[in-house]
PDB file of C-alpha atoms in Angstrom:
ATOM      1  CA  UNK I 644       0.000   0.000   0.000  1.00 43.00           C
ATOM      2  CA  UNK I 645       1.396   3.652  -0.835  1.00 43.00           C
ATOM      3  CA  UNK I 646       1.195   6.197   1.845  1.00 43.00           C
ATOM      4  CA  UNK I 647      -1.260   8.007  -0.191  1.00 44.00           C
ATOM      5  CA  UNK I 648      -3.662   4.875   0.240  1.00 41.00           C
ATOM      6  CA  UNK I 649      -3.379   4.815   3.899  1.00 39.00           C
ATOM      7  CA  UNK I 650      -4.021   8.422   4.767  1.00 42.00           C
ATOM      8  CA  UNK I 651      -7.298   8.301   2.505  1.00 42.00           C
ATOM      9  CA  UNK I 652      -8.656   4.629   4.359  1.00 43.00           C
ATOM     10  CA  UNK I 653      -7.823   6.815   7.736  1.00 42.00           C
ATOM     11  CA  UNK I 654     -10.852   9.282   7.587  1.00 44.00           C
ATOM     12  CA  UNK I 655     -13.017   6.240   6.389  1.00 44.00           C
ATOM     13  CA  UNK I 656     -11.916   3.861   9.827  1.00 43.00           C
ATOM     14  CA  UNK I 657     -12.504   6.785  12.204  1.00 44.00           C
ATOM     15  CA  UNK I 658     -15.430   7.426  11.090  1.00 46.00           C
ATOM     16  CA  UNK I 659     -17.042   4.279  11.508  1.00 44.00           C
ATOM     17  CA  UNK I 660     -18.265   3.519  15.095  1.00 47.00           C
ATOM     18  CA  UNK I 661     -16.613   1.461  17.787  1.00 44.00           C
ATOM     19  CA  UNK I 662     -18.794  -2.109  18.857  1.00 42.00           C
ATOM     20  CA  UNK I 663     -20.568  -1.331  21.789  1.00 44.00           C
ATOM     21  CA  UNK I 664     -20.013  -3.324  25.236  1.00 43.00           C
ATOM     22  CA  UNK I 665     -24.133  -3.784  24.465  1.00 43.00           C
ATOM     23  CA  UNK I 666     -23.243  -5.751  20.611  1.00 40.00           C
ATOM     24  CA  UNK I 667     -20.613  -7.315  22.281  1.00 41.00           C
ATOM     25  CA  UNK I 668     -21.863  -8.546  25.367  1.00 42.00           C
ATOM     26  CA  UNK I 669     -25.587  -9.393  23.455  1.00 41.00           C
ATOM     27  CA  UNK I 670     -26.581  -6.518  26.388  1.00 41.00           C
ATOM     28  CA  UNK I 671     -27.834  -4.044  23.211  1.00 41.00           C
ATOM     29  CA  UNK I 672     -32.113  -4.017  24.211  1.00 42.00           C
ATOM     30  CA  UNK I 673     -31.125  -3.721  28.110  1.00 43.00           C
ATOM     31  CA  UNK I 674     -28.678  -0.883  28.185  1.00 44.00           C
ATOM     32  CA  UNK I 675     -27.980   0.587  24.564  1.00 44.00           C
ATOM     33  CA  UNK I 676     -26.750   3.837  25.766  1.00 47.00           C
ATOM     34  CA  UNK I 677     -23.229   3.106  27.140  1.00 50.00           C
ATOM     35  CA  UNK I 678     -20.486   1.717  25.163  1.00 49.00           C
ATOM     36  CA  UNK I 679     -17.439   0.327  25.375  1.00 47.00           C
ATOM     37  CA  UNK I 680     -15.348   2.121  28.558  1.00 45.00           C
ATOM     38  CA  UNK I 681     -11.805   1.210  27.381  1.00 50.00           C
ATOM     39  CA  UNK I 682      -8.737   2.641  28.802  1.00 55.00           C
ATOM     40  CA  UNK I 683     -10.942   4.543  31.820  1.00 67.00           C
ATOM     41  CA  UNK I 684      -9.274   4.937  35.126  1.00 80.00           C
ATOM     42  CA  UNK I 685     -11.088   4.482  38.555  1.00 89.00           C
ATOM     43  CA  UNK I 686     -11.762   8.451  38.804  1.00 92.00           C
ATOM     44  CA  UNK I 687     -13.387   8.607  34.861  1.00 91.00           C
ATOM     45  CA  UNK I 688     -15.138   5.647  35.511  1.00 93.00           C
ATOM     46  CA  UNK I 689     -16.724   6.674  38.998  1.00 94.00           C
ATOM     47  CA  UNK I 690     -17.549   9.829  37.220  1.00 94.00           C
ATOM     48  CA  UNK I 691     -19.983   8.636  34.321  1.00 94.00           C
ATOM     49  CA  UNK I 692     -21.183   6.112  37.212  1.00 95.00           C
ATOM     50  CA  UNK I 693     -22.672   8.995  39.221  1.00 95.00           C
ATOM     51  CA  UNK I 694     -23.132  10.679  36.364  1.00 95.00           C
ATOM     52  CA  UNK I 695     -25.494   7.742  34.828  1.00 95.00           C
ATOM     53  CA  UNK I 696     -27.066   6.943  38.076  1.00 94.00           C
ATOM     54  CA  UNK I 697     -28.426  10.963  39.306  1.00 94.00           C
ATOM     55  CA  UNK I 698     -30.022  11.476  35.783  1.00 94.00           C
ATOM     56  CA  UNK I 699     -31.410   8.646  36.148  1.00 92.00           C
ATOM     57  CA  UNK I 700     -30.189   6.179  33.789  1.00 93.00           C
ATOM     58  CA  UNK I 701     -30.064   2.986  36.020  1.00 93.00           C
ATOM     59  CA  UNK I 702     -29.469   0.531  33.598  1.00 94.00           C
ATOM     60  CA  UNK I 703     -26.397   2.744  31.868  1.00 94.00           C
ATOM     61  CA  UNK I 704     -24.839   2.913  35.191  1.00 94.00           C
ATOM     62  CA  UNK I 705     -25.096  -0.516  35.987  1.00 95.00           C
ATOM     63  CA  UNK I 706     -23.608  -1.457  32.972  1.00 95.00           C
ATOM     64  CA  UNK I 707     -20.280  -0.119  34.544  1.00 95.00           C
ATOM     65  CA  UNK I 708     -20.047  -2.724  36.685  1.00 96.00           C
ATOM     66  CA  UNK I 709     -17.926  -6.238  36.545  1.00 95.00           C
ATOM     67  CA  UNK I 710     -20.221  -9.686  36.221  1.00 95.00           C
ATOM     68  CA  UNK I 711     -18.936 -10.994  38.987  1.00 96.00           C
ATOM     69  CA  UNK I 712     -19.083  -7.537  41.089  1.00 96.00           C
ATOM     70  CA  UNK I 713     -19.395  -7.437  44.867  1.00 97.00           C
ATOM     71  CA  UNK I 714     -21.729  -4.940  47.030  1.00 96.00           C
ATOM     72  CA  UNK I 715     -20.822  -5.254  50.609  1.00 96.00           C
ATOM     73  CA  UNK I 716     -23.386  -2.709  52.662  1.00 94.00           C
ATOM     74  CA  UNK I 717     -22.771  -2.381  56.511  1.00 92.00           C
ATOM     75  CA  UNK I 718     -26.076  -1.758  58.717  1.00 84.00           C
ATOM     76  CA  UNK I 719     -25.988  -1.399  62.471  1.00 83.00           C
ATOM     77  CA  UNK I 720     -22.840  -3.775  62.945  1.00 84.00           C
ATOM     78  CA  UNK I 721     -23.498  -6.506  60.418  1.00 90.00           C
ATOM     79  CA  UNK I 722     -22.370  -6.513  56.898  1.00 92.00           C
ATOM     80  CA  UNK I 723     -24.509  -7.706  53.830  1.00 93.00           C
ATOM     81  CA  UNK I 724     -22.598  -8.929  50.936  1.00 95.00           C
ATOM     82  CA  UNK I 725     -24.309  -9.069  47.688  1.00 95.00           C
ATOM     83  CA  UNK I 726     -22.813 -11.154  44.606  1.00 96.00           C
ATOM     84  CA  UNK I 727     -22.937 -10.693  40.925  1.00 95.00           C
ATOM     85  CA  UNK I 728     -23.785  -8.362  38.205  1.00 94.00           C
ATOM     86  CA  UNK I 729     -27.586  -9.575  38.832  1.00 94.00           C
ATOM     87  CA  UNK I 730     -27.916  -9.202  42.368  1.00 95.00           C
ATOM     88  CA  UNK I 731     -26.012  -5.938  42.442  1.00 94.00           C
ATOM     89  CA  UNK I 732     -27.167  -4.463  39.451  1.00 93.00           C
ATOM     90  CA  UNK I 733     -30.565  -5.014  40.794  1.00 92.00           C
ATOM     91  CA  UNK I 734     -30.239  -3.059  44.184  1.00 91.00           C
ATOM     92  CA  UNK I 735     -29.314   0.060  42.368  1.00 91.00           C
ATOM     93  CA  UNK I 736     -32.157  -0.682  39.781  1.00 92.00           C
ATOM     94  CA  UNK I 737     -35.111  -1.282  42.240  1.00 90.00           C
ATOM     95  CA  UNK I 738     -34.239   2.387  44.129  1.00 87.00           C
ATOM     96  CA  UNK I 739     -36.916   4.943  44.258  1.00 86.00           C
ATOM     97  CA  UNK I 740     -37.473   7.297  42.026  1.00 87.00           C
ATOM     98  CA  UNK I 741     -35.072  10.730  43.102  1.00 89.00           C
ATOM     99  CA  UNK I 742     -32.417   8.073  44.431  1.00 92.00           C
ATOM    100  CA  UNK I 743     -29.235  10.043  44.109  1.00 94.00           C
ATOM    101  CA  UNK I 744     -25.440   9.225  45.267  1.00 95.00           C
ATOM    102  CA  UNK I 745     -23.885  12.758  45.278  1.00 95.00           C
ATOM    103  CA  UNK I 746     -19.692  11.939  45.944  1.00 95.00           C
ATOM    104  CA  UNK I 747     -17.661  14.215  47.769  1.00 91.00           C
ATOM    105  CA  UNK I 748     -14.215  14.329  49.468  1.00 91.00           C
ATOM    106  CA  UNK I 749     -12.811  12.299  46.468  1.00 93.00           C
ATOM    107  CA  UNK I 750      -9.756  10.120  47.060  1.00 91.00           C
ATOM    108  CA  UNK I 751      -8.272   8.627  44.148  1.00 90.00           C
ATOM    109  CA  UNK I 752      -5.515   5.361  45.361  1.00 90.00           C
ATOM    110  CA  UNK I 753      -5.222   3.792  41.533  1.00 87.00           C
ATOM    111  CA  UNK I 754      -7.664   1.462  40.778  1.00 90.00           C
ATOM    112  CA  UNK I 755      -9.384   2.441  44.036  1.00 93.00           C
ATOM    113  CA  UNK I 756     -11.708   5.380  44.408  1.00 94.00           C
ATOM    114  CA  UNK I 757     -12.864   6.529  47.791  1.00 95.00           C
ATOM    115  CA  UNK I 758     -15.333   9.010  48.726  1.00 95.00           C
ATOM    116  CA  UNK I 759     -17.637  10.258  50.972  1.00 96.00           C
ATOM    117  CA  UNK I 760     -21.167   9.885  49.674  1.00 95.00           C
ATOM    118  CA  UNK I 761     -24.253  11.756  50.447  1.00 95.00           C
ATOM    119  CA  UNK I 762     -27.071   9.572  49.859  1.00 94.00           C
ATOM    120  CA  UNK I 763     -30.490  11.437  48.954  1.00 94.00           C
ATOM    121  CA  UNK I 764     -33.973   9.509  48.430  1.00 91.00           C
ATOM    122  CA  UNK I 765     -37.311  10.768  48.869  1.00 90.00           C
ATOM    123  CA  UNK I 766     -39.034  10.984  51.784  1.00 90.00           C
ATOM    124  CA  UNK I 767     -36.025   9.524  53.704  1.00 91.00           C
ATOM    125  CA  UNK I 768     -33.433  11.892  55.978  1.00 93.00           C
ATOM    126  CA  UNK I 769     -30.034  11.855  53.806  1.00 94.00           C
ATOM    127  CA  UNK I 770     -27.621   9.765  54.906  1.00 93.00           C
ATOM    128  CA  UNK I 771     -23.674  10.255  54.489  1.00 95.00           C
ATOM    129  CA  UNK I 772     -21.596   6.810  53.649  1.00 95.00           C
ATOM    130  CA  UNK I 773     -17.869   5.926  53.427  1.00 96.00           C
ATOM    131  CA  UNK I 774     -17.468   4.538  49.975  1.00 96.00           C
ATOM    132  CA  UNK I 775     -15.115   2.336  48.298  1.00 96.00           C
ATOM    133  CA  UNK I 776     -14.811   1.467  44.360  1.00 96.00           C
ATOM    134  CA  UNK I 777     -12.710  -1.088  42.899  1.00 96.00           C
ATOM    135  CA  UNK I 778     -11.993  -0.145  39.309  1.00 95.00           C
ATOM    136  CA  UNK I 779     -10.409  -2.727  37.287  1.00 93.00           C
ATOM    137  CA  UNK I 780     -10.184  -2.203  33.459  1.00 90.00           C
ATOM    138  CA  UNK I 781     -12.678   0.240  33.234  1.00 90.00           C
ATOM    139  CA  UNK I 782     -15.492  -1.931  35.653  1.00 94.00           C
ATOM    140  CA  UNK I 783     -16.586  -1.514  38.636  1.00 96.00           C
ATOM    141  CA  UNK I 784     -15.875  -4.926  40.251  1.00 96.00           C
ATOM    142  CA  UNK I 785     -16.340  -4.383  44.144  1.00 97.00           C
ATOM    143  CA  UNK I 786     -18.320  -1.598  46.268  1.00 96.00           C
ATOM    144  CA  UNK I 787     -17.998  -0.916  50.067  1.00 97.00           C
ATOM    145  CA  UNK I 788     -20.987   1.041  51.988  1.00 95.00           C
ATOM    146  CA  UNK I 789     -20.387   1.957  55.736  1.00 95.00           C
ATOM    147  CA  UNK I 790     -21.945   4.422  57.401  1.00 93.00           C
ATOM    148  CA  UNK I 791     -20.462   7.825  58.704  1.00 87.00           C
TER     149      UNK I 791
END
């Protein structure tokens, strides 16, 4: 190929769209709005998280996370540990309407992202939580709730 061939297929490939983690996963009818999160650190990741979950797009946020992702909540002493993408998924997609996770006091350790969330749903007191996020290649793969 000249070099004359290769800068005019250039415009043509970028121009194209990248497979979605929806096509690729056979995901596309549950959550069609979020592609493919490659090369995203734990901080850009977090960020379209929140992001997807207080405009309320549940099912775009969720599709951040790892299949095999952990949600460990602590209430009043005991810990509940919840397992999978279903189980998981599902507690963030059965929230009230209004549900919002508003981070603050960011901490950023790699592929860990800690913060201190305020926790608003309607026609509940807010609550404030100490937050952990394992990030690993873009998904969220474990979550740690305990509160303040």
């Amino acid at each position: 190929m000249v070099a004359a061939e290769v800068v005019a297929e250039a415009p043509e490939a970028a121009s194209r769209p990248a497979p979605t983690l929806a096509f690729r996963t056979g995901l596309q009818r549950a959550w069609p709005s979020v592609g493919y999160t490659r090369h995203m650190g734990a901080v850009d990741t977090m960020e379209t998280f929140f992001d997807l979950l207080n405009s309320g797009d549940r099912e775009g946020a969720v599709a951040l996370m790892d299949e095999r992702a952990e949600l460990r909540v602590h209430i009043a002493g005991n810990a509940r540990t919840l397992k999978g993408l279903r189980e998981v998924g599902g507690w963030f997609l059965r929230a009230e309407p209004g549900f919002r996770m508003i981070p603050g006091d960011v901490r950023d350790m790699g592929s860990t992202y800690q913060a201190n969330l305020l926790v608003v749903k309607p026609g509940a007191p807010t609550q404030q939580l100490d937050a952990s996020f394992r990030v690993e290649a873009g998904k969220i793969t474990a979550i740690n709730l305990t509160p303040r």
